[in-house]
């Protein structure tokens, strides 16, 4: 029998083009992905990849299997959700911790999605910053799933008893007051923005330290006129002409009039978004919810770049 987990991994490897990228998407190590693909080749008796020292290329057999696997996995997910609803006629309660940007722009999209109605989940939501949300996982059962972000190798830590699953990335962008005369999406060197007034994170946080080091490496020395950890407040102050700011793309979904977004090649930074799942709460419906979340975040990112 073919393991459905291996089929799901095959779909991601074929879609993303590497074991490492699929591992990051699914929350595995690259070695684990390679072992799954070797096991699938043994089970099917066909070669699925042409391997070299630095790359892998799917064979025609892998592409054919991927097309069929997508339908099989959809059917399995529907079967598991239906079986779960039959086994438990009442809704499954899911206690969700989520950070504000995701709660503002992504969660409502999910709740309006017809697929959400079919999951049979009774949602309980707590909106807080990641450090607070993780405490709900540590303190013995206040939360079942925590949606958090990490900027670079920041000091965020979580219990080793939870399963971490990558959801997507939320890239930071440089915004300026439109009154400063820059053209939207103009490519600007970072040092050209030095000594300008800036709205920055409060000092002392891990995110602020990472951004400060990034700016220093680009020879960007901001003249700080405001401290703000609220991206909406930062955008409104920028729109009013107070200063430039670095904000994530999710916050730009409700961008006020009066700001422009620049392309600053030296400034490449993102919030990596993860789901932290309590192992014994990781039911089929919870996993489907997490996948719906990842798909929604991806679609919002695609819409921003279109």
XYZ file of N, CA and C in Angstrom, residues 11-275:
795
model
N 3.855 15.548 -3.996
C 3.194 16.700 -4.625
C 3.983 17.978 -4.346
N 4.426 18.160 -3.095
C 5.153 19.378 -2.742
C 6.543 19.399 -3.377
N 7.230 18.249 -3.410
C 8.561 18.195 -4.028
C 8.465 18.544 -5.508
N 7.471 17.975 -6.186
C 7.305 18.244 -7.614
C 6.929 19.707 -7.853
N 6.069 20.251 -6.985
C 5.627 21.635 -7.161
C 6.754 22.627 -6.892
N 7.556 22.364 -5.839
C 8.576 23.321 -5.419
C 9.950 23.059 -6.029
N 10.179 21.833 -6.505
C 11.407 21.560 -7.236
C 12.616 21.165 -6.413
N 12.428 20.950 -5.110
C 13.572 20.509 -4.304
C 13.078 19.853 -3.023
N 13.921 18.968 -2.479
C 13.599 18.327 -1.212
C 13.612 19.361 -0.082
N 14.570 20.295 -0.123
C 14.694 21.284 0.963
C 13.473 22.195 1.018
N 13.005 22.662 -0.144
C 11.841 23.557 -0.161
C 10.593 22.827 0.318
N 10.432 21.556 -0.107
C 9.282 20.772 0.347
C 9.357 20.523 1.850
N 10.557 20.278 2.362
C 10.733 20.059 3.801
C 10.323 21.299 4.585
N 10.715 22.465 4.098
C 10.352 23.722 4.764
C 8.846 23.938 4.748
N 8.210 23.614 3.633
C 6.757 23.785 3.497
C 5.998 22.850 4.429
N 6.502 21.610 4.594
C 5.759 20.588 5.332
C 6.217 20.445 6.786
N 7.306 21.130 7.161
C 7.781 21.022 8.535
C 8.660 19.824 8.796
N 9.252 19.221 7.738
C 10.183 18.105 7.868
C 11.612 18.597 7.705
N 12.569 17.681 7.863
C 13.933 17.945 7.429
C 14.079 17.484 5.989
N 15.083 18.015 5.277
C 15.332 17.584 3.900
C 15.656 16.094 3.843
N 16.348 15.612 4.864
C 16.686 14.181 4.918
C 15.429 13.321 5.016
N 14.455 13.777 5.832
C 13.203 13.022 5.970
C 12.438 12.974 4.653
N 12.440 14.089 3.928
C 11.769 14.122 2.620
C 12.441 13.154 1.664
N 13.774 13.153 1.644
C 14.510 12.236 0.772
C 14.187 10.779 1.107
N 14.103 10.469 2.399
C 13.782 9.102 2.818
C 12.359 8.720 2.399
N 11.415 9.661 2.507
C 10.040 9.370 2.075
C 9.983 9.080 0.579
N 10.717 9.877 -0.204
C 10.695 9.664 -1.653
C 11.366 8.337 -2.033
N 12.410 7.950 -1.304
C 13.040 6.644 -1.551
C 12.069 5.516 -1.214
N 11.322 5.671 -0.112
C 10.338 4.660 0.273
C 9.230 4.550 -0.769
N 8.796 5.698 -1.315
C 7.754 5.691 -2.343
C 8.255 5.012 -3.614
N 9.514 5.232 -3.958
C 10.084 4.545 -5.122
C 10.113 3.033 -4.900
N 10.453 2.600 -3.671
C 10.443 1.162 -3.378
C 9.029 0.593 -3.464
N 8.059 1.340 -2.916
C 6.684 0.848 -2.901
C 6.088 0.749 -4.308
N 6.469 1.679 -5.188
C 5.886 1.705 -6.539
C 6.726 0.965 -7.562
N 8.003 0.770 -7.242
C 8.882 0.082 -8.172
C 9.309 0.921 -9.363
N 9.193 2.252 -9.264
C 9.608 3.127 -10.363
C 10.520 4.219 -9.828
N 11.382 4.735 -10.702
C 12.245 5.850 -10.342
C 11.452 7.149 -10.484
N 11.418 7.929 -9.415
C 10.638 9.159 -9.429
C 11.495 10.396 -9.673
N 12.801 10.304 -9.401
C 13.656 11.482 -9.539
C 15.006 11.102 -10.136
N 15.509 12.003 -10.944
C 16.900 11.940 -11.371
C 17.685 12.826 -10.420
N 18.596 12.226 -9.680
C 19.306 12.934 -8.622
C 20.723 13.279 -9.056
N 21.160 14.491 -8.706
C 22.548 14.894 -8.869
C 23.011 15.480 -7.549
N 24.252 15.929 -7.500
C 24.802 16.424 -6.235
C 24.058 17.639 -5.726
N 23.521 18.464 -6.651
C 22.933 19.728 -6.231
C 21.467 19.886 -6.590
N 20.888 18.933 -7.292
C 19.504 19.128 -7.715
C 18.811 17.793 -7.932
N 17.496 17.856 -8.021
C 16.694 16.691 -8.369
C 15.723 17.097 -9.478
N 15.401 16.141 -10.354
C 14.471 16.402 -11.442
C 13.447 15.269 -11.485
N 12.149 15.586 -11.407
C 11.131 14.536 -11.442
C 11.090 13.844 -12.795
N 10.912 12.547 -12.759
C 10.759 11.790 -13.995
C 9.323 11.928 -14.498
N 9.090 11.411 -15.700
C 7.727 11.448 -16.234
C 6.781 10.655 -15.336
N 7.280 9.545 -14.770
C 6.457 8.747 -13.853
C 6.053 9.570 -12.634
N 6.980 10.405 -12.122
C 6.662 11.253 -10.964
C 5.596 12.271 -11.309
N 5.672 12.859 -12.497
C 4.687 13.864 -12.897
C 3.302 13.245 -13.050
N 3.247 12.048 -13.630
C 1.961 11.357 -13.774
C 1.392 11.015 -12.395
N 2.258 10.483 -11.510
C 1.800 10.115 -10.169
C 1.334 11.346 -9.397
N 2.009 12.486 -9.589
C 1.629 13.714 -8.889
C 0.230 14.159 -9.280
N -0.083 14.078 -10.583
C -1.413 14.479 -11.033
C -2.495 13.620 -10.389
N -2.270 12.330 -10.321
C -3.256 11.443 -9.702
C -3.267 11.614 -8.178
N -2.082 11.874 -7.593
C -1.991 11.995 -6.134
C -2.808 13.166 -5.622
N -2.838 14.272 -6.376
C -3.596 15.446 -5.938
C -5.068 15.096 -5.746
N -5.631 14.328 -6.672
C -7.041 13.936 -6.551
C -7.235 12.947 -5.400
N -6.303 11.988 -5.279
C -6.404 11.000 -4.207
C -6.369 11.682 -2.846
N -5.465 12.643 -2.673
C -5.338 13.317 -1.388
C -6.572 14.143 -1.066
N -7.158 14.771 -2.079
C -8.404 15.517 -1.869
C -9.507 14.579 -1.392
N -9.598 13.410 -2.030
C -10.616 12.436 -1.623
C -10.376 11.935 -0.204
N -9.104 11.707 0.142
C -8.784 11.232 1.490
C -9.155 12.275 2.535
N -8.844 13.561 2.242
C -9.173 14.630 3.183
C -10.686 14.728 3.393
N -11.432 14.622 2.290
C -12.890 14.671 2.398
C -13.397 13.485 3.216
N -12.814 12.312 2.975
C -13.219 11.106 3.715
C -12.945 11.275 5.210
N -11.756 11.791 5.546
C -11.389 11.929 6.957
C -12.281 12.957 7.650
N -12.561 14.061 6.955
C -13.433 15.072 7.555
C -14.834 14.522 7.768
N -15.347 13.780 6.769
C -16.687 13.203 6.886
C -16.735 12.177 8.006
N -15.693 11.334 8.084
C -15.653 10.313 9.131
C -15.571 10.951 10.515
N -14.786 12.040 10.599
C -14.655 12.720 11.881
C -15.980 13.325 12.322
N -16.717 13.899 11.358
C -18.022 14.479 11.707
C -19.010 13.402 12.116
N -18.918 12.240 11.444
C -19.815 11.134 11.787
C -19.515 10.591 13.171
N -18.201 10.497 13.473
C -17.782 9.958 14.773
C -18.190 10.886 15.914
N -18.140 12.190 15.661
C -18.467 13.158 16.699
C -19.455 14.160 16.123
N -20.700 13.991 16.417
C -21.744 14.819 15.803
C -21.612 16.282 16.225
N -21.027 16.526 17.393
C -20.854 17.901 17.833
C -19.615 18.490 17.178
N -19.576 19.810 17.110
C -18.422 20.470 16.520
C -17.187 20.264 17.390
N -16.032 20.134 16.738
C -14.771 20.063 17.457
C -14.356 21.477 17.831
N -14.062 21.699 19.096
C -13.612 23.016 19.522
C -12.128 23.160 19.247
N -11.762 24.262 18.640
C -10.359 24.566 18.361
C -10.030 25.898 19.013
N -9.134 25.866 19.977
C -8.727 27.083 20.683
C -7.474 27.613 19.983
N -7.640 28.739 19.312
C -6.628 29.260 18.403
C -6.016 30.544 18.941
N -4.694 30.577 19.012
C -3.967 31.804 19.298
C -3.412 32.350 17.997
N -3.575 33.640 17.754
C -3.218 34.212 16.459
C -2.726 35.643 16.641
N -1.724 36.051 15.852
C -1.221 37.420 15.999
C -2.077 38.390 15.185
N -2.063 39.688 15.537
C -3.065 40.630 15.017
C -3.166 40.732 13.501
N -2.042 40.794 12.782
C -2.119 40.953 11.323
C -2.825 39.777 10.677
N -2.523 38.575 11.159
C -3.152 37.380 10.588
C -4.638 37.355 10.939
N -4.973 37.788 12.155
C -6.380 37.831 12.565
C -7.161 38.869 11.772
N -6.493 39.951 11.375
C -7.175 41.038 10.669
C -7.414 40.710 9.201
N -6.410 40.120 8.539
C -6.470 40.023 7.082
C -6.633 38.606 6.534
N -6.267 37.592 7.324
C -6.319 36.219 6.810
C -7.480 35.437 7.416
N -7.639 35.494 8.728
C -8.699 34.713 9.369
C -10.089 35.039 8.825
N -10.457 36.314 8.610
C -11.781 36.587 8.042
C -11.985 35.959 6.660
N -10.928 35.903 5.862
C -11.024 35.263 4.545
C -11.372 33.783 4.692
N -10.778 33.135 5.695
C -11.063 31.720 5.935
C -12.507 31.534 6.388
N -12.951 32.366 7.301
C -14.298 32.217 7.847
C -15.377 32.437 6.787
N -15.039 33.173 5.717
C -15.988 33.378 4.620
C -15.891 32.272 3.567
N -14.900 31.426 3.657
C -14.676 30.375 2.660
C -15.649 29.221 2.881
N -16.361 28.762 1.839
C -17.285 27.631 2.013
C -16.603 26.379 2.570
N -15.306 26.206 2.299
C -14.598 25.033 2.823
C -14.576 25.042 4.346
N -14.552 26.242 4.930
C -14.531 26.350 6.390
C -15.789 25.735 6.989
N -16.940 25.981 6.356
C -18.208 25.481 6.900
C -18.204 23.958 7.024
N -17.489 23.298 6.081
C -17.492 21.841 6.086
C -16.566 21.203 7.094
N -15.735 21.992 7.767
C -14.785 21.412 8.705
C -15.418 21.037 10.036
N -16.549 21.651 10.383
C -17.205 21.314 11.643
C -16.395 21.702 12.858
N -15.780 22.877 12.820
C -14.929 23.344 13.924
C -15.601 24.506 14.641
N -15.652 24.400 15.941
C -16.163 25.468 16.797
C -14.953 26.263 17.278
N -14.733 27.443 16.680
C -13.494 28.187 16.884
C -13.568 29.096 18.105
N -12.500 29.089 18.898
C -12.307 30.014 20.007
C -10.987 30.734 19.757
N -11.021 32.061 19.650
C -9.866 32.823 19.169
C -9.304 33.721 20.272
N -7.978 33.744 20.367
C -7.267 34.667 21.246
C -6.243 35.414 20.393
N -6.402 36.742 20.282
C -5.501 37.552 19.463
C -4.441 38.179 20.362
N -3.177 37.877 20.079
C -2.073 38.404 20.891
C -0.784 38.257 20.107
N 0.257 38.919 20.586
C 1.572 38.784 19.973
C 2.134 37.388 20.254
N 3.067 36.904 19.396
C 3.564 35.524 19.535
C 4.072 35.162 20.925
N 4.808 36.060 21.579
C 5.354 35.725 22.901
C 4.243 35.428 23.905
N 3.131 36.157 23.813
C 1.990 35.893 24.696
C 1.273 34.612 24.289
N 1.118 34.418 22.986
C 0.396 33.241 22.499
C 1.097 31.954 22.891
N 2.416 31.942 22.791
C 3.178 30.735 23.131
C 2.996 30.375 24.599
N 2.793 31.370 25.454
C 2.548 31.067 26.862
C 1.293 30.211 27.018
N 0.310 30.387 26.120
C -0.894 29.575 26.169
C -0.640 28.123 25.860
N 0.411 27.853 25.091
C 0.799 26.462 24.825
C 1.583 25.888 26.000
N 2.331 26.732 26.674
C 3.164 26.260 27.778
C 2.362 25.975 29.039
N 1.261 26.697 29.217
C 0.620 26.686 30.534
C -0.451 25.619 30.687
N -0.356 24.567 29.911
C -1.168 23.389 30.173
C -2.550 23.404 29.580
N -2.702 23.852 28.333
C -3.963 23.582 27.661
C -4.852 24.749 27.363
N -4.381 26.000 27.471
C -5.235 27.127 27.123
C -5.478 27.204 25.613
N -4.516 26.699 24.811
C -4.618 26.752 23.356
C -4.324 25.386 22.759
N -4.900 25.145 21.575
C -4.609 23.931 20.811
C -3.639 24.222 19.672
N -3.755 25.403 19.071
C -2.904 25.810 17.953
C -2.487 27.263 18.182
N -1.218 27.559 17.969
C -0.718 28.932 18.042
C -0.155 29.310 16.683
N -0.622 30.424 16.138
C -0.092 30.960 14.891
C 0.836 32.110 15.248
N 2.116 31.950 14.937
C 3.132 32.896 15.378
C 4.015 33.271 14.193
N 4.846 34.283 14.379
C 5.835 34.627 13.362
C 7.197 34.786 14.020
N 8.216 34.642 13.202
C 9.588 34.813 13.659
C 10.320 35.640 12.609
N 11.040 36.655 13.037
C 11.812 37.504 12.132
C 13.271 37.093 12.236
N 13.821 36.568 11.130
C 15.199 36.096 11.165
C 15.368 35.018 12.216
N 16.511 35.025 12.870
C 16.761 34.069 13.952
C 16.499 34.755 15.290
N 15.292 35.284 15.438
C 14.949 36.006 16.662
C 14.828 35.045 17.836
N 14.696 35.627 19.022
C 14.743 34.826 20.238
C 13.461 34.100 20.591
N 12.506 34.025 19.669
C 11.250 33.356 19.968
C 11.487 31.860 20.185
N 10.929 31.306 21.256
C 11.099 29.882 21.561
C 9.748 29.293 21.922
N 9.592 27.989 21.643
C 8.331 27.318 21.930
C 8.609 25.952 22.528
N 7.618 25.333 23.166
C 7.835 24.029 23.800
C 8.268 22.978 22.779
N 9.173 22.097 23.193
C 9.641 21.045 22.284
C 8.570 19.986 22.029
N 7.487 20.040 22.791
C 6.421 19.032 22.649
C 5.431 19.367 21.534
N 5.582 20.516 20.872
C 4.646 20.887 19.818
C 5.262 20.617 18.453
N 4.392 20.474 17.464
C 4.823 20.273 16.080
C 4.768 21.617 15.358
N 5.904 22.045 14.802
C 5.960 23.319 14.073
C 5.738 23.081 12.586
N 4.840 23.868 11.991
C 4.547 23.729 10.561
C 4.611 25.110 9.906
N 5.469 25.247 8.896
C 5.604 26.529 8.196
C 4.341 26.818 7.398
N 3.858 28.070 7.494
C 2.642 28.484 6.799
C 2.966 29.367 5.591
N 3.897 30.272 5.739
C 4.250 31.176 4.651
C 5.121 32.311 5.169
N 5.453 33.248 4.291
C 6.278 34.383 4.656
C 5.532 35.691 4.400
N 5.765 36.659 5.258
C 5.171 37.992 5.142
C 6.323 38.991 5.030
N 6.604 39.438 3.811
C 7.783 40.254 3.557
C 7.584 41.701 4.021
N 8.666 42.289 4.537
C 8.656 43.692 4.924
C 8.898 44.571 3.699
N 8.267 45.761 3.688
C 8.469 46.737 2.621
C 8.743 48.111 3.238
N 9.507 48.911 2.519
C 9.796 50.282 2.941
C 8.692 51.191 2.408
N 8.078 51.972 3.306
C 7.056 52.935 2.889
C 7.511 54.341 3.276
N 7.158 55.294 2.405
C 7.511 56.688 2.625
C 6.281 57.566 2.431
N 6.283 58.763 3.014
C 5.214 59.715 2.698
C 5.240 60.061 1.206
N 4.088 60.036 0.565
C 4.007 60.384 -0.856
C 4.487 61.812 -1.095
N 4.343 62.665 -0.086
C 4.742 64.065 -0.225
C 6.243 64.228 -0.420
N 7.018 63.188 -0.150
C 8.469 63.288 -0.327
C 8.871 63.212 -1.798
N 7.925 62.840 -2.670
C 8.189 62.902 -4.099
C 8.769 61.658 -4.730
N 8.838 60.538 -4.018
C 9.329 59.300 -4.610
C 8.216 58.628 -5.416
N 8.597 58.009 -6.525
C 7.640 57.280 -7.348
C 7.370 55.916 -6.721
N 6.118 55.462 -6.752
C 5.765 54.155 -6.191
C 6.572 53.051 -6.860
N 7.097 52.134 -6.039
C 7.904 50.991 -6.474
C 9.214 51.414 -7.123
N 9.631 52.650 -6.902
C 10.938 53.082 -7.403
C 12.038 52.286 -6.706
N 13.079 51.927 -7.466
C 14.212 51.203 -6.887
C 15.182 52.231 -6.309
N 15.419 52.133 -5.005
C 16.222 53.127 -4.294
C 17.264 52.405 -3.455
N 18.491 52.882 -3.474
C 19.540 52.327 -2.618
C 19.272 52.700 -1.162
N 19.595 51.777 -0.276
C 19.290 51.985 1.142
C 19.979 53.219 1.703
N 21.234 53.457 1.284
C 21.940 54.596 1.879
C 21.351 55.939 1.459
N 20.517 55.940 0.396
C 19.845 57.180 0.018
C 18.747 57.563 1.009
N 18.352 56.606 1.840
C 17.298 56.863 2.827
C 17.880 57.191 4.202
N 19.213 57.214 4.284
C 19.864 57.494 5.558
C 19.638 58.949 5.960
N 19.617 59.164 7.261
C 19.425 60.498 7.855
C 18.037 61.075 7.612
N 17.157 60.332 6.964
C 15.759 60.761 6.844
C 15.022 60.432 8.135
N 13.916 61.093 8.422
C 13.127 60.732 9.615
C 12.472 59.362 9.443
N 12.553 58.532 10.481
C 12.025 57.172 10.426
C 11.147 56.883 11.641
N 10.172 56.018 11.404
C 9.344 55.432 12.461
C 9.820 53.995 12.623
N 10.302 53.622 13.792
C 10.930 52.313 13.976
C 10.308 51.575 15.160
N 10.663 50.264 15.258
C 10.227 49.458 16.399
C 10.811 50.004 17.702
N 10.123 49.728 18.798
C 10.675 50.054 20.105
C 11.969 49.271 20.321
N 13.000 49.924 20.819
C 14.263 49.209 21.067
C 14.100 48.182 22.174
N 14.962 47.167 22.109
C 14.945 46.128 23.143
C 14.272 44.846 22.717
N 13.453 44.886 21.651
C 12.814 43.665 21.164
C 13.735 42.973 20.173
N 13.540 41.648 19.993
C 14.381 40.897 19.067
C 14.197 41.388 17.638
N 12.948 41.743 17.258
C 12.700 42.244 15.903
C 13.457 43.548 15.669
N 13.426 44.452 16.646
C 14.110 45.737 16.515
C 15.612 45.545 16.348
N 16.173 44.591 17.078
C 17.614 44.344 16.990
C 17.989 43.829 15.605
N 17.169 42.943 15.038
C 17.449 42.405 13.705
C 17.362 43.498 12.652
N 16.335 44.344 12.746
C 16.169 45.435 11.772
C 17.310 46.440 11.907
N 17.720 46.720 13.136
C 18.828 47.663 13.358
C 20.111 47.146 12.716
N 20.382 45.833 12.866
C 21.583 45.257 12.256
C 21.486 45.286 10.733
N 20.287 45.012 10.200
C 20.091 45.040 8.750
C 20.341 46.444 8.207
N 19.771 47.439 8.874
C 19.974 48.820 8.431
C 21.456 49.189 8.471
N 22.143 48.811 9.544
C 23.565 49.143 9.671
C 24.382 48.499 8.557
N 24.029 47.253 8.197
C 24.767 46.560 7.132
C 24.564 47.223 5.777
N 23.459 47.981 5.627
C 23.152 48.691 4.377
C 23.626 50.149 4.422
N 24.337 50.522 5.492
C 24.762 51.916 5.674
C 23.565 52.853 5.738
N 22.494 52.361 6.339
C 21.288 53.168 6.523
C 21.212 53.544 8.002
N 21.340 54.823 8.285
C 21.351 55.301 9.678
C 20.155 56.232 9.868
N 19.016 55.689 10.294
C 17.794 56.488 10.363
C 17.838 57.544 11.465
N 17.184 58.639 11.196
C 16.947 59.655 12.220
C 15.566 59.371 12.810
N 15.533 58.786 13.998
C 14.285 58.282 14.583
C 13.425 59.433 15.086
N 12.176 59.482 14.585
C 11.228 60.499 15.046
C 10.053 59.876 15.790
N 9.921 58.535 15.726
C 8.805 57.876 16.430
C 9.142 56.406 16.631
N 8.653 55.876 17.746
C 8.738 54.436 18.014
C 7.322 53.873 17.979
N 7.141 52.792 17.215
C 5.807 52.190 17.122
C 5.934 50.716 16.768
N 5.242 49.871 17.525
C 5.132 48.452 17.190
C 3.778 48.143 16.569
N 2.969 49.170 16.350
C 1.666 49.030 15.704
C 1.820 49.475 14.256
N 1.752 48.518 13.328
C 2.011 48.838 11.924
C 0.959 49.770 11.342
N -0.281 49.658 11.797
C -1.314 50.558 11.294
C -1.033 52.003 11.724
N -0.588 52.170 12.951
C -0.218 53.505 13.419
C 0.980 54.030 12.634
N 1.954 53.147 12.373
C 3.129 53.555 11.594
C 2.729 54.022 10.203
N 1.820 53.289 9.562
C 1.371 53.668 8.217
C 0.642 54.998 8.231
N -0.203 55.215 9.220
C -0.949 56.473 9.273
C -0.006 57.643 9.525
N 1.004 57.441 10.379
C 1.965 58.515 10.628
C 2.799 58.794 9.384
N 3.164 57.717 8.650
C 3.897 57.915 7.399
C 3.043 58.669 6.390
N 1.764 58.319 6.295
C 0.857 58.994 5.362
C 0.724 60.477 5.691
N 0.834 60.790 6.969
C 0.730 62.188 7.401
C 2.037 62.957 7.233
N 3.103 62.234 6.781
C 4.358 62.909 6.487
C 5.392 62.874 7.584
N 5.149 62.094 8.670
C 6.083 62.113 9.792
C 7.410 61.447 9.441
N 7.373 60.302 8.751
C 8.621 59.617 8.457
C 8.407 58.349 7.671
N 9.519 57.709 7.308
C 9.493 56.418 6.618
C 9.292 55.306 7.639
N 8.892 54.120 7.156
C 8.677 52.983 8.056
C 8.906 51.685 7.295
N 9.186 50.641 8.041
C 9.322 49.292 7.499
C 8.150 48.478 8.024
N 7.260 48.045 7.124
C 6.045 47.341 7.548
C 5.866 46.079 6.709
N 5.216 45.046 7.269
C 4.980 43.821 6.506
C 3.860 44.000 5.490
N 3.896 43.164 4.458
C 2.929 43.295 3.369
C 1.492 43.077 3.828
N 1.264 42.225 4.833
C -0.107 42.038 5.304
C -0.708 43.361 5.764
N 0.085 44.177 6.461
C -0.422 45.463 6.935
C -0.725 46.397 5.768
N -0.065 46.185 4.621
C -0.283 47.044 3.459
C -1.579 46.745 2.728
N -2.287 45.731 3.155
C -3.563 45.428 2.503
C -4.560 46.570 2.717
N -4.446 47.299 3.811
C -5.253 48.486 4.044
C -4.329 49.694 4.116
N -3.633 49.944 3.016
C -2.665 51.029 2.966
C -3.398 52.363 2.854
N -3.088 53.325 3.714
C -3.759 54.629 3.627
C -3.250 55.425 2.430
N -4.063 56.352 1.954
C -3.607 57.279 0.924
C -2.501 58.138 1.525
N -1.531 58.481 0.687
C -0.471 59.346 1.174
C 0.838 58.648 1.454
N 0.918 57.331 1.158
C 2.195 56.628 1.294
C 2.538 55.953 -0.026
N 3.823 55.780 -0.275
C 4.295 55.016 -1.430
C 5.202 53.909 -0.920
N 5.222 52.798 -1.655
C 6.071 51.659 -1.318
C 7.261 51.669 -2.263
N 8.462 51.521 -1.706
C 9.684 51.530 -2.504
C 10.259 50.124 -2.622
N 11.083 49.924 -3.642
C 11.862 48.704 -3.800
C 13.293 49.025 -3.381
N 13.674 48.531 -2.215
C 15.028 48.759 -1.696
C 15.726 47.400 -1.680
N 16.531 47.096 -2.718
C 17.074 45.734 -2.867
C 17.863 45.230 -1.671
N 18.564 46.136 -0.961
C 19.373 45.669 0.172
C 18.522 45.244 1.367
N 17.284 45.706 1.400
C 16.421 45.383 2.547
C 15.507 44.236 2.152
N 15.915 43.043 2.498
C 15.135 41.833 2.235
C 14.938 41.124 3.564
N 13.749 41.238 4.100
C 13.442 40.693 5.424
C 11.989 40.254 5.433
N 11.692 39.166 6.132
C 10.317 38.665 6.173
C 9.995 38.120 7.551
N 8.729 38.147 7.864
C 8.224 37.423 9.027
C 7.874 36.014 8.556
N 8.543 35.004 9.117
C 8.221 33.611 8.794
C 7.063 33.180 9.687
N 5.952 32.777 9.084
C 4.731 32.445 9.821
C 4.664 30.935 10.044
N 4.423 30.527 11.281
C 4.359 29.110 11.647
C 3.070 28.814 12.412
N 2.616 27.571 12.261
C 1.576 27.033 13.141
C 2.255 26.095 14.137
